[in-house]
Coordinates of C-alpha atoms in Angstrom, one line a residue:
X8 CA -13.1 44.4 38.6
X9 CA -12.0 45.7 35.4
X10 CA -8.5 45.1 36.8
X11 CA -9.2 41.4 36.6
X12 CA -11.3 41.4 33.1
X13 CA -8.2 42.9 31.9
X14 CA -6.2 40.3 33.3
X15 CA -8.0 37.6 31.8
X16 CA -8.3 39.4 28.5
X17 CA -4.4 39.7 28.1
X18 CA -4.1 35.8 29.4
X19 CA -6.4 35.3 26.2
X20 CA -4.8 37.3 23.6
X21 CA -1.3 35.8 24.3
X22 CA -3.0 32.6 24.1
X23 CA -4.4 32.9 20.7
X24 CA -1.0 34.6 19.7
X25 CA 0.9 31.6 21.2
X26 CA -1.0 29.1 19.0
X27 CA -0.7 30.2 15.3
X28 CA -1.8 27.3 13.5
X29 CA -5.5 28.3 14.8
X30 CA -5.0 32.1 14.2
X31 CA -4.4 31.6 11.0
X32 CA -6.9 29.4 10.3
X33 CA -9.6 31.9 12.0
X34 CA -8.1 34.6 9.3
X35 CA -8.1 32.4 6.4
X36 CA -10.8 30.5 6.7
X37 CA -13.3 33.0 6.0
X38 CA -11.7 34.3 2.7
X39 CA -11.6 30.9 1.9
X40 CA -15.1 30.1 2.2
X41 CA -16.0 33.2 0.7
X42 CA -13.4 32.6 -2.4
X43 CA -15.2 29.6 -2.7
X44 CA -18.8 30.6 -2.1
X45 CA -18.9 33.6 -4.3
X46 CA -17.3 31.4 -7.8
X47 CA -19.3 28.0 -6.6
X48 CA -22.7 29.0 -5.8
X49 CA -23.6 29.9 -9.6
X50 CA -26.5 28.8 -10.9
X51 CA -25.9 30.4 -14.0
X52 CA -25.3 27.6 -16.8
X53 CA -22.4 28.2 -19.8
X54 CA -21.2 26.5 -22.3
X55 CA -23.8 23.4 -22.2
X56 CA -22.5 20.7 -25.3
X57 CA -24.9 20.3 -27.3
X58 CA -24.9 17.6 -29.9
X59 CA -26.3 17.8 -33.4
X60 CA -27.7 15.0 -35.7
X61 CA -28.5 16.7 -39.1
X62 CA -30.9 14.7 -41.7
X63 CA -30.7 17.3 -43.6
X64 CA -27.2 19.2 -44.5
X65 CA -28.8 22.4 -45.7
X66 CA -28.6 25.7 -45.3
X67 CA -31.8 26.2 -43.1
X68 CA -30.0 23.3 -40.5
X69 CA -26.7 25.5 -40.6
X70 CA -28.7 28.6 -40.2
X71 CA -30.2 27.4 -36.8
X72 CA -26.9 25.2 -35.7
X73 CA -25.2 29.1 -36.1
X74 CA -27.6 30.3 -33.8
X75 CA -26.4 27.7 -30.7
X76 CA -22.8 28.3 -31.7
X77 CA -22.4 32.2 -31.4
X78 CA -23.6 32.2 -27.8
X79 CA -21.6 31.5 -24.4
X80 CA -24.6 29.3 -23.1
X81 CA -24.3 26.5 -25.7
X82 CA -21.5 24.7 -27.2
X83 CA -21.5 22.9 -30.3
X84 CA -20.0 19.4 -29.2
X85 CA -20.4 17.2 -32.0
X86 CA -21.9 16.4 -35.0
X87 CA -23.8 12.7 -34.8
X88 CA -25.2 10.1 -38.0
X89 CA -27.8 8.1 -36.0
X90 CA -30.0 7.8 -33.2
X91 CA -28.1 5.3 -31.6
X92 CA -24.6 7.3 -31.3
X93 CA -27.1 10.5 -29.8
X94 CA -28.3 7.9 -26.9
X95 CA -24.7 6.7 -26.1
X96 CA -23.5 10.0 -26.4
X97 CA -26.0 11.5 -24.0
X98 CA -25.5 8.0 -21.3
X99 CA -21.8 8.9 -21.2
X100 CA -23.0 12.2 -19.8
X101 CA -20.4 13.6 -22.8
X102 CA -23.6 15.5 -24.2
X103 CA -26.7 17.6 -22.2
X104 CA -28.9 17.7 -25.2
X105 CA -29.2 16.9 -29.0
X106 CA -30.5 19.1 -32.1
X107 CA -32.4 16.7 -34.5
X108 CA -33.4 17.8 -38.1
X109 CA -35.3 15.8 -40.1
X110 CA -34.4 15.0 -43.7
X111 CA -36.2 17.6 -46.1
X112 CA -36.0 20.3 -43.2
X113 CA -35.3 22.7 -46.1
X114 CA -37.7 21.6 -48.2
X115 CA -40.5 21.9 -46.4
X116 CA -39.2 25.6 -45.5
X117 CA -39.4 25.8 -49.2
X118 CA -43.0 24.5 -49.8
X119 CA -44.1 27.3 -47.0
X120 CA -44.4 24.0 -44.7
X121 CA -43.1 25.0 -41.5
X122 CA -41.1 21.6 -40.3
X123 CA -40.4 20.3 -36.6
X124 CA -36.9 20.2 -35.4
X125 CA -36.6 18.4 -32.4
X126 CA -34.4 19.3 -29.1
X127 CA -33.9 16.2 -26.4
X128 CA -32.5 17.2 -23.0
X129 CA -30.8 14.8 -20.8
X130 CA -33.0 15.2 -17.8
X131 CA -31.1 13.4 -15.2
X132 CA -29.4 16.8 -14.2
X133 CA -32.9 18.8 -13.8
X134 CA -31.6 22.0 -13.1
X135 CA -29.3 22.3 -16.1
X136 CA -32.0 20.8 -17.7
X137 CA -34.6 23.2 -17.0
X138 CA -32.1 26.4 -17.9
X139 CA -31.4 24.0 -21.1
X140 CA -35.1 23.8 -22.0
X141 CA -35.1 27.9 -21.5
X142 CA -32.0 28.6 -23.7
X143 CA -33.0 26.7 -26.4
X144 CA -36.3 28.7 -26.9
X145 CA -34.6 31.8 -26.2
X146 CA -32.8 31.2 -28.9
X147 CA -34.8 29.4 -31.5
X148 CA -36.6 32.5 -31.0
X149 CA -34.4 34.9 -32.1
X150 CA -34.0 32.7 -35.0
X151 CA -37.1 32.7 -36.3
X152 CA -37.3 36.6 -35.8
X153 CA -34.1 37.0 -37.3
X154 CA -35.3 35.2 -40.5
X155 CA -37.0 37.2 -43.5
X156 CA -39.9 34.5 -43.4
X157 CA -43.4 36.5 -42.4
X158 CA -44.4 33.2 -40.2
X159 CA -42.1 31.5 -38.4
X160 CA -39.8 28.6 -41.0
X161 CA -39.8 25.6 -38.3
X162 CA -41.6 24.5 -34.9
X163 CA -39.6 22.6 -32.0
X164 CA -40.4 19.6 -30.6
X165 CA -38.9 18.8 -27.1
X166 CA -38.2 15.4 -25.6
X167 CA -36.7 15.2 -22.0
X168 CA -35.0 11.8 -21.7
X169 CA -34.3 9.9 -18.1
X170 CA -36.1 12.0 -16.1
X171 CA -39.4 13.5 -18.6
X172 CA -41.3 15.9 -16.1
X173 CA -37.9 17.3 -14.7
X174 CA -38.6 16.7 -10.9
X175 CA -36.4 18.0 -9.1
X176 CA -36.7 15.4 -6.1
X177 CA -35.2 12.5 -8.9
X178 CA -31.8 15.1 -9.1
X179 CA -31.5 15.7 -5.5
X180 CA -32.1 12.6 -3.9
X181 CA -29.2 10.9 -5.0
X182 CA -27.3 14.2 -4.7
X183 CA -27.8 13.8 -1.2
X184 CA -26.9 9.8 -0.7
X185 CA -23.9 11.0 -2.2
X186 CA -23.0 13.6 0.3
X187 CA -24.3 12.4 3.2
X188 CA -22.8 8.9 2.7
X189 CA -19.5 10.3 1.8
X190 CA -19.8 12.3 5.6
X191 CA -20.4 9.6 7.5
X192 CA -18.2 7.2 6.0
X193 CA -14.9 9.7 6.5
X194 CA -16.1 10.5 10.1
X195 CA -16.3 6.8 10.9
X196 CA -12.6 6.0 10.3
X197 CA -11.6 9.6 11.2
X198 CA -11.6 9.1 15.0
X199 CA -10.1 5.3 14.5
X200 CA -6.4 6.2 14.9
X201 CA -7.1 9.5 16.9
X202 CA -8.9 7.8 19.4
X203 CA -5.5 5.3 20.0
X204 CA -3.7 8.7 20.3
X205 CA -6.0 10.3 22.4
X206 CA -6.2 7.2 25.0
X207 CA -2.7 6.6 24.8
X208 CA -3.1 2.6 23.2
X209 CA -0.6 3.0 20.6
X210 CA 1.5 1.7 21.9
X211 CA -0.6 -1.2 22.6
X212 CA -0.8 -1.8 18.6
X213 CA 2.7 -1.6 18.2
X214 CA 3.2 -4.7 20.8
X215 CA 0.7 -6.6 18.9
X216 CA 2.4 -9.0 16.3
X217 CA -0.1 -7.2 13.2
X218 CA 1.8 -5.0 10.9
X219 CA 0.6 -1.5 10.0
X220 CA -1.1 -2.3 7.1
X221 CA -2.7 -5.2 8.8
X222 CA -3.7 -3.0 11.5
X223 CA -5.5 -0.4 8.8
X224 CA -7.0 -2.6 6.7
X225 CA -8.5 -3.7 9.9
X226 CA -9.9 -0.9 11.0
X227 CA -11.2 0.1 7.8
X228 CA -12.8 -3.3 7.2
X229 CA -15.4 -2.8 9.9
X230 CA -16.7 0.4 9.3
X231 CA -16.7 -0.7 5.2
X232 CA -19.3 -3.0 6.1
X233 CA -21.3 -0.5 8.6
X234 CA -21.3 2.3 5.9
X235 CA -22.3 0.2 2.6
X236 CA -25.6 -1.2 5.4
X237 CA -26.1 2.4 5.8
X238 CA -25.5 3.4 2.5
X239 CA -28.3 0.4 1.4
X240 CA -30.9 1.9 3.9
X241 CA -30.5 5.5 2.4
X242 CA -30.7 4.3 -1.1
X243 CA -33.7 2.1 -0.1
X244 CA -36.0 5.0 1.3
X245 CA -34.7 7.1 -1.6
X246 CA -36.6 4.8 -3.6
X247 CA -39.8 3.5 -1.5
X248 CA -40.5 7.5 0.2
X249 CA -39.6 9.5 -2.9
X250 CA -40.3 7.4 -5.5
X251 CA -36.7 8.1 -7.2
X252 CA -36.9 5.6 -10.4
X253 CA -34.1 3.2 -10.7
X254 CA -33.4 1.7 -14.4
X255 CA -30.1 0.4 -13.8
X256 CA -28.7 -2.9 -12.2
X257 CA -28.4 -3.0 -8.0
X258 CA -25.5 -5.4 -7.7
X259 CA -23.3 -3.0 -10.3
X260 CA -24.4 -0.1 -8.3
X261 CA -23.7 -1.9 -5.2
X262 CA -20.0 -3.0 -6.2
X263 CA -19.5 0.5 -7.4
X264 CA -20.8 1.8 -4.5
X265 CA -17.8 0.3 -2.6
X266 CA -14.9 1.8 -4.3
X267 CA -17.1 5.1 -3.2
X268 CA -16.9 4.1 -0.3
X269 CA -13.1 3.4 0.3
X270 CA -12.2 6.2 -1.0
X271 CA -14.0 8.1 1.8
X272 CA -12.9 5.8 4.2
X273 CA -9.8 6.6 3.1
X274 CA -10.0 10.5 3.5
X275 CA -11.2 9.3 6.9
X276 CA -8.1 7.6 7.9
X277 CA -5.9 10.5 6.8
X278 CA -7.9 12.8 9.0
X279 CA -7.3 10.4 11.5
X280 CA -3.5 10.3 11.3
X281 CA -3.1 14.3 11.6
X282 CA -5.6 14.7 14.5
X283 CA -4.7 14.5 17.7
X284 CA -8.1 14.3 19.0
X285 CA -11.5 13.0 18.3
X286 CA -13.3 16.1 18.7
X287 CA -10.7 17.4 16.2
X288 CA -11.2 14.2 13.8
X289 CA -14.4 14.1 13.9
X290 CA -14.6 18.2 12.9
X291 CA -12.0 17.7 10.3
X292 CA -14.0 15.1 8.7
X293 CA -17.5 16.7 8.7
X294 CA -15.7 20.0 7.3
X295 CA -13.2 18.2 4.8
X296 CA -16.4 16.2 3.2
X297 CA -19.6 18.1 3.4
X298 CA -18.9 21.5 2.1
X299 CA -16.7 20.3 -1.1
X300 CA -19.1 17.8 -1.7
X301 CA -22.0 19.9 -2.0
X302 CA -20.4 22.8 -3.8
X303 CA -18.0 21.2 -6.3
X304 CA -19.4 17.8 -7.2
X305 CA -22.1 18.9 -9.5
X306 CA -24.7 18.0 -6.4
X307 CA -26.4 21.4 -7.3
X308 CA -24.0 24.0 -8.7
X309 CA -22.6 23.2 -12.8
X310 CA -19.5 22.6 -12.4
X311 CA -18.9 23.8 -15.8
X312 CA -20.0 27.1 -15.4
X313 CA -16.8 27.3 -12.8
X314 CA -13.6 29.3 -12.5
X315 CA -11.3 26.8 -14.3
X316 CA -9.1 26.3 -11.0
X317 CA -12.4 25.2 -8.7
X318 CA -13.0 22.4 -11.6
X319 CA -9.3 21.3 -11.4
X320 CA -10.3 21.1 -7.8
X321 CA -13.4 18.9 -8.1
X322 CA -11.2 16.3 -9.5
X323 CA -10.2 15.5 -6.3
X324 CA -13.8 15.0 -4.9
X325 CA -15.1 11.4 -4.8
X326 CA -19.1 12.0 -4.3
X327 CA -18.5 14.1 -7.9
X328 CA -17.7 10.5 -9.5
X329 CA -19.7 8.7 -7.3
X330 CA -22.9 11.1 -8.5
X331 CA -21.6 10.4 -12.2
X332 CA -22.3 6.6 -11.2
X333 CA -25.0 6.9 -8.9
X334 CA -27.3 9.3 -11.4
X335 CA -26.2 7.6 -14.1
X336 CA -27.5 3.8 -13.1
X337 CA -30.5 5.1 -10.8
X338 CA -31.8 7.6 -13.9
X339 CA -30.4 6.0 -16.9
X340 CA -30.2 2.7 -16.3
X341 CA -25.9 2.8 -17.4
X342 CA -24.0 -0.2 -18.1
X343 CA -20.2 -0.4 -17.3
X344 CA -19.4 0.4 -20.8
X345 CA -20.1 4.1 -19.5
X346 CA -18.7 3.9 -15.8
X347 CA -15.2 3.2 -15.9
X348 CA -13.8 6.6 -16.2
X349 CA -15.8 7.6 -12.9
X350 CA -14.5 4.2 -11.0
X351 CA -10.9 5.0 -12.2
X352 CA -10.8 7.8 -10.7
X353 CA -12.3 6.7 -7.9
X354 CA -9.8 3.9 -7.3
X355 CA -6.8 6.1 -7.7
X356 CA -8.0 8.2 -5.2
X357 CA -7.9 5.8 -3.0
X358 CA -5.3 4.0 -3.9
X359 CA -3.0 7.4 -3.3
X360 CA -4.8 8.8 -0.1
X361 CA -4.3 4.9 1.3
X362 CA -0.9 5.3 0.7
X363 CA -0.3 8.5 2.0
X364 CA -2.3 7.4 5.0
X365 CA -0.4 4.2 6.1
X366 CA 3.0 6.1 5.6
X367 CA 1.6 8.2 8.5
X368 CA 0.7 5.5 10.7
X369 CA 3.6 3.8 10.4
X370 CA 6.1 6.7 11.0
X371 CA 3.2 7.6 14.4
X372 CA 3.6 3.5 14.8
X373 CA 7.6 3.7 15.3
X374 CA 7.3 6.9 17.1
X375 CA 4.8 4.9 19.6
X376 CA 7.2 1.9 20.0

């Protein structure tokens, strides 16, 4: 008996030896995952750009701006003249939160009149937001302890903006359409050209008189329709079960919501075209989309409070532009004006992954014929 389970143990091992791809993706992986674990989940927030509109230009106003800039939580981003370039600068996302003081913030100091500064917090990201609202009574705090006054020389107003009551459900609802949408949409195409491999109809393609690119765009075109209905139903009970609000315009969401999902398609159809399999496809496709697109596209985790290489990284994540679109027009009712970067990105994603996908079918197509 243990003659045989010894047998059948050294038939294993020289199977694993003989197929290193999988060897070394059994070492590897789990460093991996724990390199990226370990720097993504971080829910500590840094350097948060903070904007600051100044009525007054005095020294009371510098004292306090002083106070945000000498920390690692908050960064000084800009200085603002009007109400009006604060709210654009906020919808762009380039800004988390404004400083406001009033004209005659000093002079009121001076009178013994303890004026109100106010703080608004972009509350579409509630988490951030929340840690926001903390920091910035932290240190307003220490402020006003570190002043010589015997009562403390301002009060703070805070205003939330998009989302007032910072629920949490409005940040990750549309977090999740995001991920779960990206998901299905890459494991749709993902078994497309596998399954030709795997049931030996390549070759079948290659008699017919379509070209490759024919043959891609039509398989894509298919599952483009099947994901934007199911990308509609999920955004549909996001709204009618958990009462996300939605400010923004449903045919610009929708149109946007179609580059999103090509470029998943996309990563899809590149799956496709290395796998060999379906089972494979279909695994490479769940693992390639879920886990980077709920640790490095801002779904839950700042992205900003990073290891500089895991943001260079994120740039190549689609559901991280599609949640700048998808918060931005469900919460904050954005126009255009403020959605081209995101849809830019999106499209030269696609446009690059498309390309390096059909070179792959057609080299497999030849090889077929």
């Amino acid at each position: 008996m243990i003659s045989g389970t010894f047998t059948i143990a050294k038939k294993e091992f020289i199977h694993i030896i003989r197929d290193p791809r999988s060897l070394i993706l059994i070492m590897v992986l789990p460093l991996l995952m724990m390199v990226l674990y370990g720097y993504a989940i971080n829910m500590d927030v840094k350097n948060v750009k903070l904007g600051v509109l100044d009525n007054d230009h005095s020294w009371a106003s510098r004292e306090v701006i002083r106070g945000f800039g000498g920390t690692d939580f908050f960064e000084i981003f800009g200085y603002y003249d009007s109400r009006n370039a604060i709210r654009q600068a906020v919808e762009s996302g380039a800004i988390k939160g404004v400083l406001v003081f009033p004209a005659g913030f000093t002079e009121s100091v001076g009178r013994g009149v303890s004026p109100e500064m106010q703080v608004i917090i972009d509350g579409s990201d509630a988490n951030t937001g929340k840690i926001i609202q903390t920091g910035v009574s932290v240190i307003l705090s220490n402020v006003i302890l570190g002043s010589t006054s015997a009562k403390p020389f301002f009060t703070m107003e805070t205003r939330v903006w998009y989302n007032p009551e910072l629920e949490g459900v409005n940040f990750i609802v549309p977090g999740l359409v995001a991920v779960f949408l990206m998901m299905i949409a890459t494991i749709l195409t993902s078994i497309t050209i596998a399954r030709e491999k795997e049931t030996g109809t390549m070759i079948q393609l290659r008699l017919s008189p379509a070209s490759a690119s024919q043959i891609i765009i039509g398989k894509v075109l298919p599952y483009t329709v099947l994901a934007f209905i199911v990308g509609t139903l999920m955004l549909t009970f996001a709204l009618l079960y958990y009462g996300v609000p939605f400010h923004g315009s449903p045919l610009l969401l929708a149109g946007l919501s179609v580059a999103y999902l090509l470029a998943s398609l996309s990563i899809g159809l590149l799956v496709s075209t290395v796998a060999e399999s379906q089972q494979i496809a279909m695994a490479g496709g769940m693992l390639g989309t879920m886990l980077p697109s709920i640790l490095l596209s801002g779904f839950i985790f700042p992205l900003r409070s990073m290891p500089v290489a895991l943001q260079w990284i994120s740039t190549v994540i689609p559901a991280k532009y599609f949640l700048e679109i998808l918060r931005g027009i469900m919460l904050k009712g954005n126009s255009m004006i403020y959605l081209w970067p995101p849809l830019w990105s999106l499209l030269i994603f696609t446009a690059i992954v498309m390309v390096i996908s059909i070179a792959r079918f057609r080299r497999q197509f030849k090889i077929a014929g």
